[in-house]
mmCIF file of C-alpha atoms in Angstrom:
data_model
loop_
_atom_site.group_PDB
_atom_site.id
_atom_site.type_symbol
_atom_site.label_atom_id
_atom_site.label_comp_id
_atom_site.label_asym_id
_atom_site.label_seq_id
_atom_site.Cartn_x
_atom_site.Cartn_y
_atom_site.Cartn_z
ATOM 1 C CA MET A 1 -13.465 -3.898 -80.280
ATOM 2 C CA LEU A 2 -9.987 -3.593 -82.286
ATOM 3 C CA ARG A 3 -9.659 -5.725 -85.232
ATOM 4 C CA LEU A 4 -7.452 -3.880 -87.719
ATOM 5 C CA ILE A 5 -5.174 -1.312 -86.621
ATOM 6 C CA MET A 6 -3.229 0.938 -89.396
ATOM 7 C CA VAL A 7 -0.056 2.525 -89.008
ATOM 8 C CA PRO A 8 1.358 4.998 -91.592
ATOM 9 C CA LEU A 9 4.997 5.066 -92.288
ATOM 10 C CA ASP A 10 6.987 7.570 -94.278
ATOM 11 C CA GLY A 11 10.437 5.768 -94.150
ATOM 12 C CA SER A 12 11.867 7.415 -91.445
ATOM 13 C CA ALA A 13 12.920 6.035 -88.115
ATOM 14 C CA PHE A 14 10.792 8.337 -86.056
ATOM 15 C CA ALA A 15 7.745 7.173 -87.781
ATOM 16 C CA GLU A 16 8.586 3.762 -87.215
ATOM 17 C CA GLN A 17 8.492 4.214 -83.249
ATOM 18 C CA ALA A 18 4.842 3.828 -83.461
ATOM 19 C CA LEU A 19 5.403 0.026 -84.079
ATOM 20 C CA PRO A 20 6.149 -1.296 -80.536
ATOM 21 C CA LEU A 21 2.654 -0.112 -79.120
ATOM 22 C CA ALA A 22 0.949 -0.883 -82.344
ATOM 23 C CA LEU A 23 2.301 -4.546 -82.138
ATOM 24 C CA THR A 24 1.555 -4.470 -78.368
ATOM 25 C CA LEU A 25 -1.956 -3.574 -79.000
ATOM 26 C CA ALA A 26 -2.586 -5.817 -81.984
ATOM 27 C CA ARG A 27 -1.156 -8.904 -79.972
ATOM 28 C CA ARG A 28 -3.547 -8.207 -76.975
ATOM 29 C CA ALA A 29 -6.606 -7.531 -79.107
ATOM 30 C CA GLU A 30 -5.655 -10.539 -81.380
ATOM 31 C CA ALA A 31 -6.104 -7.894 -84.018
ATOM 32 C CA ARG A 32 -4.489 -7.515 -87.440
ATOM 33 C CA LEU A 33 -1.731 -4.833 -88.190
ATOM 34 C CA HIS A 34 -1.709 -2.739 -91.391
ATOM 35 C CA LEU A 35 1.220 -1.017 -92.622
ATOM 36 C CA VAL A 36 0.782 1.865 -95.231
ATOM 37 C CA ARG A 37 3.015 4.208 -96.984
ATOM 38 C CA VAL A 38 2.109 7.027 -99.523
ATOM 39 C CA ARG A 39 4.286 6.840 -102.446
ATOM 40 C CA ALA A 40 6.909 9.783 -102.650
ATOM 41 C CA SER A 41 5.790 12.174 -105.412
ATOM 42 C CA LEU A 42 9.096 11.635 -107.343
ATOM 43 C CA PRO A 43 9.705 10.395 -110.671
ATOM 44 C CA LEU A 44 12.165 7.620 -109.595
ATOM 45 C CA ASP A 45 9.514 5.867 -107.747
ATOM 46 C CA SER A 46 6.627 6.397 -109.999
ATOM 47 C CA ASP A 47 5.639 2.883 -109.647
ATOM 48 C CA GLY A 48 5.699 2.695 -105.794
ATOM 49 C CA ALA A 49 8.629 0.032 -106.003
ATOM 50 C CA MET A 50 10.875 1.891 -103.566
ATOM 51 C CA ALA A 51 7.873 2.159 -101.037
ATOM 52 C CA GLU A 52 6.849 -1.625 -101.538
ATOM 53 C CA ARG A 53 10.466 -2.826 -100.786
ATOM 54 C CA TYR A 54 10.316 -0.434 -97.579
ATOM 55 C CA LEU A 55 7.279 -1.771 -96.446
ATOM 56 C CA VAL A 56 8.221 -5.450 -97.241
ATOM 57 C CA ARG A 57 11.402 -4.923 -95.269
ATOM 58 C CA ILE A 58 9.740 -3.646 -92.172
ATOM 59 C CA THR A 59 7.088 -6.334 -92.382
ATOM 60 C CA GLU A 60 9.883 -8.889 -92.186
ATOM 61 C CA GLN A 61 11.512 -7.380 -89.311
ATOM 62 C CA ILE A 62 8.373 -7.654 -87.265
ATOM 63 C CA GLU A 63 6.317 -10.562 -88.494
ATOM 64 C CA SER A 64 7.787 -12.960 -85.894
ATOM 65 C CA GLU A 65 5.861 -10.804 -83.441
ATOM 66 C CA LEU A 66 2.419 -11.077 -84.995
ATOM 67 C CA PRO A 67 2.770 -14.196 -87.554
ATOM 68 C CA ASP A 68 0.322 -14.154 -90.554
ATOM 69 C CA ARG A 69 -1.315 -10.908 -88.851
ATOM 70 C CA ILE A 70 0.632 -8.312 -91.079
ATOM 71 C CA THR A 71 -0.334 -6.567 -94.220
ATOM 72 C CA HIS A 72 0.832 -3.643 -96.294
ATOM 73 C CA ARG A 73 -0.192 -1.331 -98.885
ATOM 74 C CA VAL A 74 1.529 1.339 -100.814
ATOM 75 C CA LEU A 75 -0.966 4.205 -101.438
ATOM 76 C CA MET A 76 -0.972 6.314 -104.823
ATOM 77 C CA ASP A 77 -3.238 8.987 -105.796
ATOM 78 C CA GLU A 78 -4.863 7.449 -108.850
ATOM 79 C CA GLN A 79 -5.355 10.069 -111.487
ATOM 80 C CA SER A 80 -5.702 9.754 -115.340
ATOM 81 C CA PRO A 81 -2.782 11.649 -117.270
ATOM 82 C CA LEU A 82 -5.551 12.328 -119.920
ATOM 83 C CA GLU A 83 -7.781 14.482 -117.740
ATOM 84 C CA TYR A 84 -7.546 18.245 -118.597
ATOM 85 C CA PRO A 85 -7.206 20.295 -116.380
ATOM 86 C CA PRO A 86 -5.673 17.821 -114.284
ATOM 87 C CA PRO A 87 -7.487 17.261 -110.982
ATOM 88 C CA ALA A 88 -5.665 18.382 -107.734
ATOM 89 C CA ALA A 89 -3.591 15.729 -106.108
ATOM 90 C CA ARG A 90 -5.112 14.656 -102.754
ATOM 91 C CA SER A 91 -2.894 15.366 -99.725
ATOM 92 C CA VAL A 92 -1.235 12.579 -97.840
ATOM 93 C CA ALA A 93 -3.862 12.947 -94.991
ATOM 94 C CA ASP A 94 -6.717 12.588 -97.341
ATOM 95 C CA LEU A 95 -5.344 9.297 -98.993
ATOM 96 C CA LEU A 96 -4.987 7.933 -95.717
ATOM 97 C CA ALA A 97 -8.348 8.934 -94.637
ATOM 98 C CA ALA A 98 -10.054 7.336 -97.425
ATOM 99 C CA HIS A 99 -7.998 3.911 -97.158
ATOM 100 C CA CYS A 100 -9.046 4.012 -93.368
ATOM 101 C CA THR A 101 -12.682 3.758 -94.541
ATOM 102 C CA GLU A 102 -12.025 1.496 -97.445
ATOM 103 C CA GLN A 103 -10.335 -1.095 -95.194
ATOM 104 C CA ASP A 104 -12.605 -0.763 -92.228
ATOM 105 C CA VAL A 105 -9.860 0.153 -89.819
ATOM 106 C CA ASP A 106 -10.740 0.602 -86.275
ATOM 107 C CA LEU A 107 -7.867 2.554 -85.049
ATOM 108 C CA VAL A 108 -4.748 4.587 -86.759
ATOM 109 C CA LEU A 109 -1.441 4.703 -84.576
ATOM 110 C CA MET A 110 1.196 7.126 -85.752
ATOM 111 C CA THR A 111 4.034 9.269 -84.611
ATOM 112 C CA THR A 112 3.367 13.288 -84.365
ATOM 113 C CA HIS A 113 6.129 13.870 -87.096
ATOM 114 C CA GLY A 114 8.453 11.957 -89.107
ATOM 115 C CA ARG A 115 10.793 13.168 -91.905
ATOM 116 C CA GLY A 116 10.900 16.720 -89.871
ATOM 117 C CA GLY A 117 13.087 15.231 -87.246
ATOM 118 C CA VAL A 118 12.252 15.135 -83.330
ATOM 119 C CA ARG A 119 13.678 18.344 -82.960
ATOM 120 C CA ARG A 120 10.778 19.890 -84.808
ATOM 121 C CA ALA A 121 8.767 22.075 -82.679
ATOM 122 C CA TRP A 122 5.418 21.684 -83.956
ATOM 123 C CA LEU A 123 3.186 18.864 -85.082
ATOM 124 C CA GLY A 124 3.902 17.361 -88.511
ATOM 125 C CA SER A 125 1.644 18.571 -91.148
ATOM 126 C CA VAL A 126 0.565 14.944 -92.135
ATOM 127 C CA ALA A 127 -0.596 14.074 -88.478
ATOM 128 C CA ASP A 128 -2.093 17.675 -88.149
ATOM 129 C CA ARG A 129 -4.294 17.408 -91.217
ATOM 130 C CA PHE A 130 -4.941 13.610 -90.789
ATOM 131 C CA MET A 131 -6.198 13.998 -87.203
ATOM 132 C CA ARG A 132 -8.972 16.363 -88.544
ATOM 133 C CA VAL A 133 -10.218 14.361 -91.310
ATOM 134 C CA ALA A 134 -9.644 10.813 -89.927
ATOM 135 C CA PRO A 135 -12.866 8.821 -89.925
ATOM 136 C CA ARG A 136 -11.538 6.657 -86.928
ATOM 137 C CA PRO A 137 -9.664 7.528 -83.788
ATOM 138 C CA VAL A 138 -5.902 8.198 -83.935
ATOM 139 C CA LEU A 139 -3.416 7.453 -81.367
ATOM 140 C CA LEU A 140 -0.476 9.795 -81.498
ATOM 141 C CA ILE A 141 2.964 9.259 -80.197
ATOM 142 C CA ARG A 142 5.660 11.497 -79.726
ATOM 143 C CA PRO A 143 9.231 10.140 -80.946
ATOM 144 C CA GLN A 144 11.953 9.609 -78.614
ATOM 145 C CA ASP A 145 15.618 9.382 -79.675
ATOM 146 C CA ASP A 146 15.655 5.621 -80.110
ATOM 147 C CA THR A 147 14.378 3.446 -82.967
ATOM 148 C CA PHE A 148 11.675 1.231 -82.842
ATOM 149 C CA SER A 149 13.890 -2.105 -83.275
ATOM 150 C CA SER A 150 15.242 -1.963 -79.698
ATOM 151 C CA ALA A 151 11.847 -2.135 -78.354
ATOM 152 C CA ALA A 152 9.846 -4.065 -80.811
ATOM 153 C CA ARG A 153 9.576 -7.131 -78.299
ATOM 154 C CA ALA A 154 8.556 -5.000 -75.276
ATOM 155 C CA ASP A 155 5.134 -5.512 -74.469
ATOM 156 C CA ARG A 156 4.282 -2.093 -73.597
ATOM 157 C CA GLY A 157 1.567 -1.376 -71.033
ATOM 158 C CA ILE A 158 -1.197 1.120 -70.608
ATOM 159 C CA SER A 159 -1.848 1.102 -67.213
ATOM 160 C CA HIS A 160 -3.588 4.829 -66.509
ATOM 161 C CA ILE A 161 -5.574 6.687 -69.036
ATOM 162 C CA VAL A 162 -6.791 10.272 -68.568
ATOM 163 C CA ILE A 163 -9.781 11.186 -70.341
ATOM 164 C CA ALA A 164 -10.244 14.972 -70.629
ATOM 165 C CA VAL A 165 -14.071 16.018 -70.776
ATOM 166 C CA ASP A 166 -15.515 19.453 -70.543
ATOM 167 C CA GLY A 167 -19.266 19.009 -69.854
ATOM 168 C CA SER A 168 -20.340 18.139 -73.011
ATOM 169 C CA GLU A 169 -21.575 15.003 -74.684
ATOM 170 C CA LEU A 170 -19.190 15.342 -77.712
ATOM 171 C CA ALA A 171 -16.065 15.139 -75.357
ATOM 172 C CA GLU A 172 -17.523 12.075 -73.971
ATOM 173 C CA GLN A 173 -17.434 10.210 -77.082
ATOM 174 C CA VAL A 174 -13.870 9.394 -76.942
ATOM 175 C CA ILE A 175 -14.837 7.242 -73.950
ATOM 176 C CA PRO A 176 -15.737 3.734 -75.724
ATOM 177 C CA TYR A 177 -12.580 4.129 -77.605
ATOM 178 C CA ALA A 178 -10.439 4.588 -74.648
ATOM 179 C CA ARG A 179 -12.241 1.763 -72.757
ATOM 180 C CA ASP A 180 -11.547 -0.490 -75.663
ATOM 181 C CA ILE A 181 -7.717 0.162 -75.505
ATOM 182 C CA GLY A 182 -7.987 0.255 -71.718
ATOM 183 C CA ASN A 183 -9.639 -2.976 -71.215
ATOM 184 C CA LEU A 184 -6.736 -4.685 -73.118
ATOM 185 C CA PHE A 185 -4.390 -3.593 -70.047
ATOM 186 C CA ALA A 186 -6.906 -3.530 -67.118
ATOM 187 C CA SER A 187 -6.055 0.160 -67.148
ATOM 188 C CA ARG A 188 -7.474 2.332 -64.345
ATOM 189 C CA PHE A 189 -8.994 5.676 -65.696
ATOM 190 C CA THR A 190 -9.098 9.368 -64.727
ATOM 191 C CA LEU A 191 -11.823 11.657 -65.710
ATOM 192 C CA LEU A 192 -10.363 15.198 -65.756
ATOM 193 C CA ARG A 193 -12.179 18.418 -66.096
ATOM 194 C CA VAL A 194 -10.462 21.756 -65.792
ATOM 195 C CA VAL A 195 -12.627 24.846 -64.726
ATOM 196 C CA SER A 196 -11.475 28.451 -65.375
ATOM 197 C CA PRO A 197 -10.504 30.453 -62.437
ATOM 198 C CA LEU A 198 -12.959 33.039 -63.516
ATOM 199 C CA THR A 199 -15.813 30.410 -63.078
ATOM 200 C CA TRP A 200 -14.293 28.463 -60.478
ATOM 201 C CA ASP A 201 -16.733 29.796 -57.523
ATOM 202 C CA MET A 202 -19.506 31.174 -59.314
ATOM 203 C CA ALA A 203 -23.107 29.921 -58.806
ATOM 204 C CA PRO A 204 -24.838 28.527 -62.054
ATOM 205 C CA GLU A 205 -27.253 30.979 -62.430
ATOM 206 C CA ALA A 206 -24.480 33.645 -62.753
ATOM 207 C CA PHE A 207 -23.570 32.432 -66.310
ATOM 208 C CA ALA A 208 -25.346 34.198 -69.213
ATOM 209 C CA VAL A 209 -24.881 31.495 -71.791
ATOM 210 C CA HIS A 210 -25.998 32.034 -75.173
ATOM 211 C CA PRO A 211 -28.740 29.617 -76.575
ATOM 212 C CA GLY A 212 -26.311 28.343 -79.418
ATOM 213 C CA LEU A 213 -23.346 27.810 -77.463
ATOM 214 C CA GLN A 214 -22.962 24.100 -76.702
ATOM 215 C CA PHE A 215 -20.319 24.105 -73.852
ATOM 216 C CA PRO A 216 -21.446 26.644 -71.190
ATOM 217 C CA PRO A 217 -18.964 27.436 -68.580
ATOM 218 C CA LEU A 218 -18.872 25.213 -65.381
ATOM 219 C CA SER A 219 -18.342 26.223 -61.604
ATOM 220 C CA ARG A 220 -16.252 23.838 -59.397
ATOM 221 C CA ALA A 221 -19.468 22.701 -57.923
ATOM 222 C CA ASP A 222 -20.953 22.037 -61.202
ATOM 223 C CA ALA A 223 -17.933 20.366 -62.666
ATOM 224 C CA GLU A 224 -17.499 18.012 -59.645
ATOM 225 C CA GLN A 225 -21.078 16.933 -59.567
ATOM 226 C CA TYR A 226 -20.908 16.382 -63.496
ATOM 227 C CA VAL A 227 -17.535 14.010 -63.445
ATOM 228 C CA GLU A 228 -18.833 11.997 -60.251
ATOM 229 C CA ARG A 229 -22.222 11.242 -62.343
ATOM 230 C CA LEU A 230 -20.034 10.212 -65.296
ATOM 231 C CA ALA A 231 -17.813 8.247 -63.133
ATOM 232 C CA ASP A 232 -20.669 6.209 -61.686
ATOM 233 C CA ARG A 233 -22.259 5.307 -65.013
ATOM 234 C CA LEU A 234 -18.817 4.017 -66.205
ATOM 235 C CA ARG A 235 -18.296 2.202 -63.050
ATOM 236 C CA GLU A 236 -21.314 0.061 -63.909
ATOM 237 C CA THR A 237 -19.540 -0.944 -66.956
ATOM 238 C CA GLU A 238 -16.767 -2.128 -64.438
ATOM 239 C CA MET A 239 -14.445 0.504 -65.438
ATOM 240 C CA THR A 240 -11.984 1.456 -62.607
ATOM 241 C CA VAL A 241 -12.521 5.401 -62.411
ATOM 242 C CA GLU A 242 -11.248 8.067 -60.498
ATOM 243 C CA VAL A 243 -12.166 11.755 -60.942
ATOM 244 C CA HIS A 244 -10.411 15.125 -60.716
ATOM 245 C CA VAL A 245 -11.322 18.705 -61.053
ATOM 246 C CA VAL A 246 -8.533 21.303 -61.419
ATOM 247 C CA ARG A 247 -8.492 25.007 -61.558
ATOM 248 C CA ALA A 248 -6.453 26.370 -64.376
ATOM 249 C CA PRO A 249 -6.339 29.394 -66.934
ATOM 250 C CA SER A 250 -5.079 26.857 -69.585
ATOM 251 C CA ALA A 251 -7.192 23.752 -70.185
ATOM 252 C CA ALA A 252 -4.697 22.259 -72.552
ATOM 253 C CA SER A 253 -1.713 22.804 -70.122
ATOM 254 C CA ALA A 254 -3.880 21.480 -67.101
ATOM 255 C CA ILE A 255 -4.420 18.431 -69.194
ATOM 256 C CA VAL A 256 -0.739 17.833 -70.372
ATOM 257 C CA ASP A 257 0.756 18.763 -66.707
ATOM 258 C CA PHE A 258 -1.791 16.203 -64.984
ATOM 259 C CA ALA A 259 -0.955 13.523 -67.045
ATOM 260 C CA ALA A 260 2.843 13.873 -66.679
ATOM 261 C CA THR A 261 2.532 14.139 -62.971
ATOM 262 C CA HIS A 262 0.086 11.239 -62.400
ATOM 263 C CA GLY A 263 2.047 8.769 -64.464
ATOM 264 C CA ALA A 264 -0.487 8.767 -67.145
ATOM 265 C CA ASP A 265 0.028 6.515 -70.221
ATOM 266 C CA LEU A 266 -2.315 7.940 -72.559
ATOM 267 C CA ILE A 267 -4.527 11.070 -72.595
ATOM 268 C CA ALA A 268 -7.893 10.552 -74.529
ATOM 269 C CA LEU A 269 -9.865 13.606 -75.747
ATOM 270 C CA THR A 270 -11.893 14.679 -78.983
ATOM 271 C CA THR A 271 -11.263 17.072 -81.487
ATOM 272 C CA ALA A 272 -14.014 19.058 -83.303
ATOM 273 C CA GLY A 273 -12.559 18.728 -86.724
ATOM 274 C CA VAL A 274 -12.199 21.832 -89.154
ATOM 275 C CA GLY A 275 -14.083 25.189 -88.419
ATOM 276 C CA GLY A 276 -16.896 26.624 -86.526
ATOM 277 C CA ILE A 277 -17.539 27.054 -83.003
ATOM 278 C CA ARG A 278 -16.820 23.713 -81.977
ATOM 279 C CA ARG A 279 -13.305 24.205 -83.351
ATOM 280 C CA LEU A 280 -12.747 27.234 -81.376
ATOM 281 C CA LEU A 281 -13.710 25.810 -78.222
ATOM 282 C CA LEU A 282 -12.758 22.196 -78.387
ATOM 283 C CA GLY A 283 -10.537 21.520 -81.182
ATOM 284 C CA SER A 284 -7.927 24.242 -79.917
ATOM 285 C CA VAL A 285 -7.527 22.350 -76.617
ATOM 286 C CA THR A 286 -6.810 19.148 -78.550
ATOM 287 C CA ASP A 287 -4.282 20.868 -80.699
ATOM 288 C CA LYS A 288 -2.270 21.948 -77.785
ATOM 289 C CA VAL A 289 -2.468 18.963 -76.029
ATOM 290 C CA VAL A 290 -0.981 16.811 -79.002
ATOM 291 C CA ARG A 291 1.614 19.574 -79.633
ATOM 292 C CA SER A 292 3.057 19.747 -76.058
ATOM 293 C CA SER A 293 2.411 16.138 -74.456
ATOM 294 C CA ASP A 294 5.172 13.745 -74.006
ATOM 295 C CA VAL A 295 2.435 11.344 -73.255
ATOM 296 C CA ALA A 296 0.501 9.430 -76.032
ATOM 297 C CA VAL A 297 -2.616 11.005 -77.271
ATOM 298 C CA LEU A 298 -5.931 9.109 -78.275
ATOM 299 C CA VAL A 299 -7.823 11.750 -80.600
ATOM 300 C CA CYS A 300 -11.226 11.243 -82.019
ATOM 301 C CA ASN A 301 -12.863 13.275 -84.448
ATOM 302 C CA VAL A 302 -16.513 14.067 -83.166
ATOM 303 C CA GLN A 303 -17.818 14.463 -86.754
ATOM 304 C CA HIS A 304 -17.306 10.645 -87.463
ATOM 305 C CA VAL A 305 -17.907 9.129 -83.896
ATOM 306 C CA GLY A 306 -21.746 8.631 -84.911
ATOM 307 C CA GLU A 307 -20.479 5.634 -86.976
ATOM 308 C CA ARG A 308 -20.404 3.778 -83.496
ATOM 309 C CA THR A 309 -23.529 3.028 -82.055
ATOM 310 C CA GLU A 310 -22.390 2.424 -78.703
ATOM 311 C CA THR A 311 -22.783 5.239 -75.940
ATOM 312 C CA VAL A 312 -21.629 5.507 -72.185
ATOM 313 C CA GLY A 313 -25.109 6.417 -71.471
ATOM 314 C CA PRO A 314 -26.461 9.855 -69.997
ATOM 315 C CA ALA A 315 -24.438 11.516 -67.259
ATOM 316 C CA ARG A 316 -26.629 14.500 -66.761
ATOM 317 C CA PRO A 317 -30.104 14.821 -65.447
ATOM 318 C CA GLU A 318 -33.028 15.503 -68.109
ATOM 319 C CA GLY A 319 -32.935 19.338 -69.001
ATOM 320 C CA ALA A 320 -29.606 19.822 -67.187
ATOM 321 C CA THR A 321 -26.980 21.875 -69.175
ATOM 322 C CA ILE A 322 -23.962 19.692 -67.906
#
């Protein structure tokens, strides 16, 4: 359930393009909208007054769309000037993550880059860091050329959500969050599994899987059985679910291409956070999808999803590896 949606802003028109969808979600979920800006590390705004005026102005522009349900906050790294040596300043992403926990935010909605400009080739550094440390799901939007003001009253829909799964329970943990959003729009869902050409037609017994490897490679048959079982579980919760298994050398490219060609409005997937074998196998795919997709991406950090007790139920027989 969505009760509080946070939108980080940096003063740029690009960052503000997260607002139309945020307003739509808040209206439909009857949730509150919380705007935040981290105070610029400049002497002329040492007390955060400039940042405060900016948030007040934005709030005044959109408050008619969500009466009495918009709040705002300027975030500042509180440090004592008397400490020596002075503590290292926390990054913008870390400040946002801490505020999420303090305010019990349910969803963070932000653009993939702000001040760097729409021509910037790679993911903005704040969004890049934040989606790895965020204690809540993050919905990332790639900015377009227009600003939010022309679309603020548009009730943007999300009719088709693609959920990327890889055969692991970790990847499945994004499903309840995707379902929360999809239920607001009566969305249909597609479970998408990408299989490597190297394992497409191989028998399961042909895989020599290391015991410590959590995500063994799948054959086409295994992948099809897995997504069908998972879809059956989700259909029991009245979700409209289709399944697709595709053969491709790059999981990230296949996910992005599938979403674009099948009219998806949102891609949902997990990221493993920082470091370790999980980052290598799962997080790198998420990185590439967020960097290259023009479709909005819902990212759930599996290091924190344990805070939600709801599950989708087992999609695999006892003892199965998928």
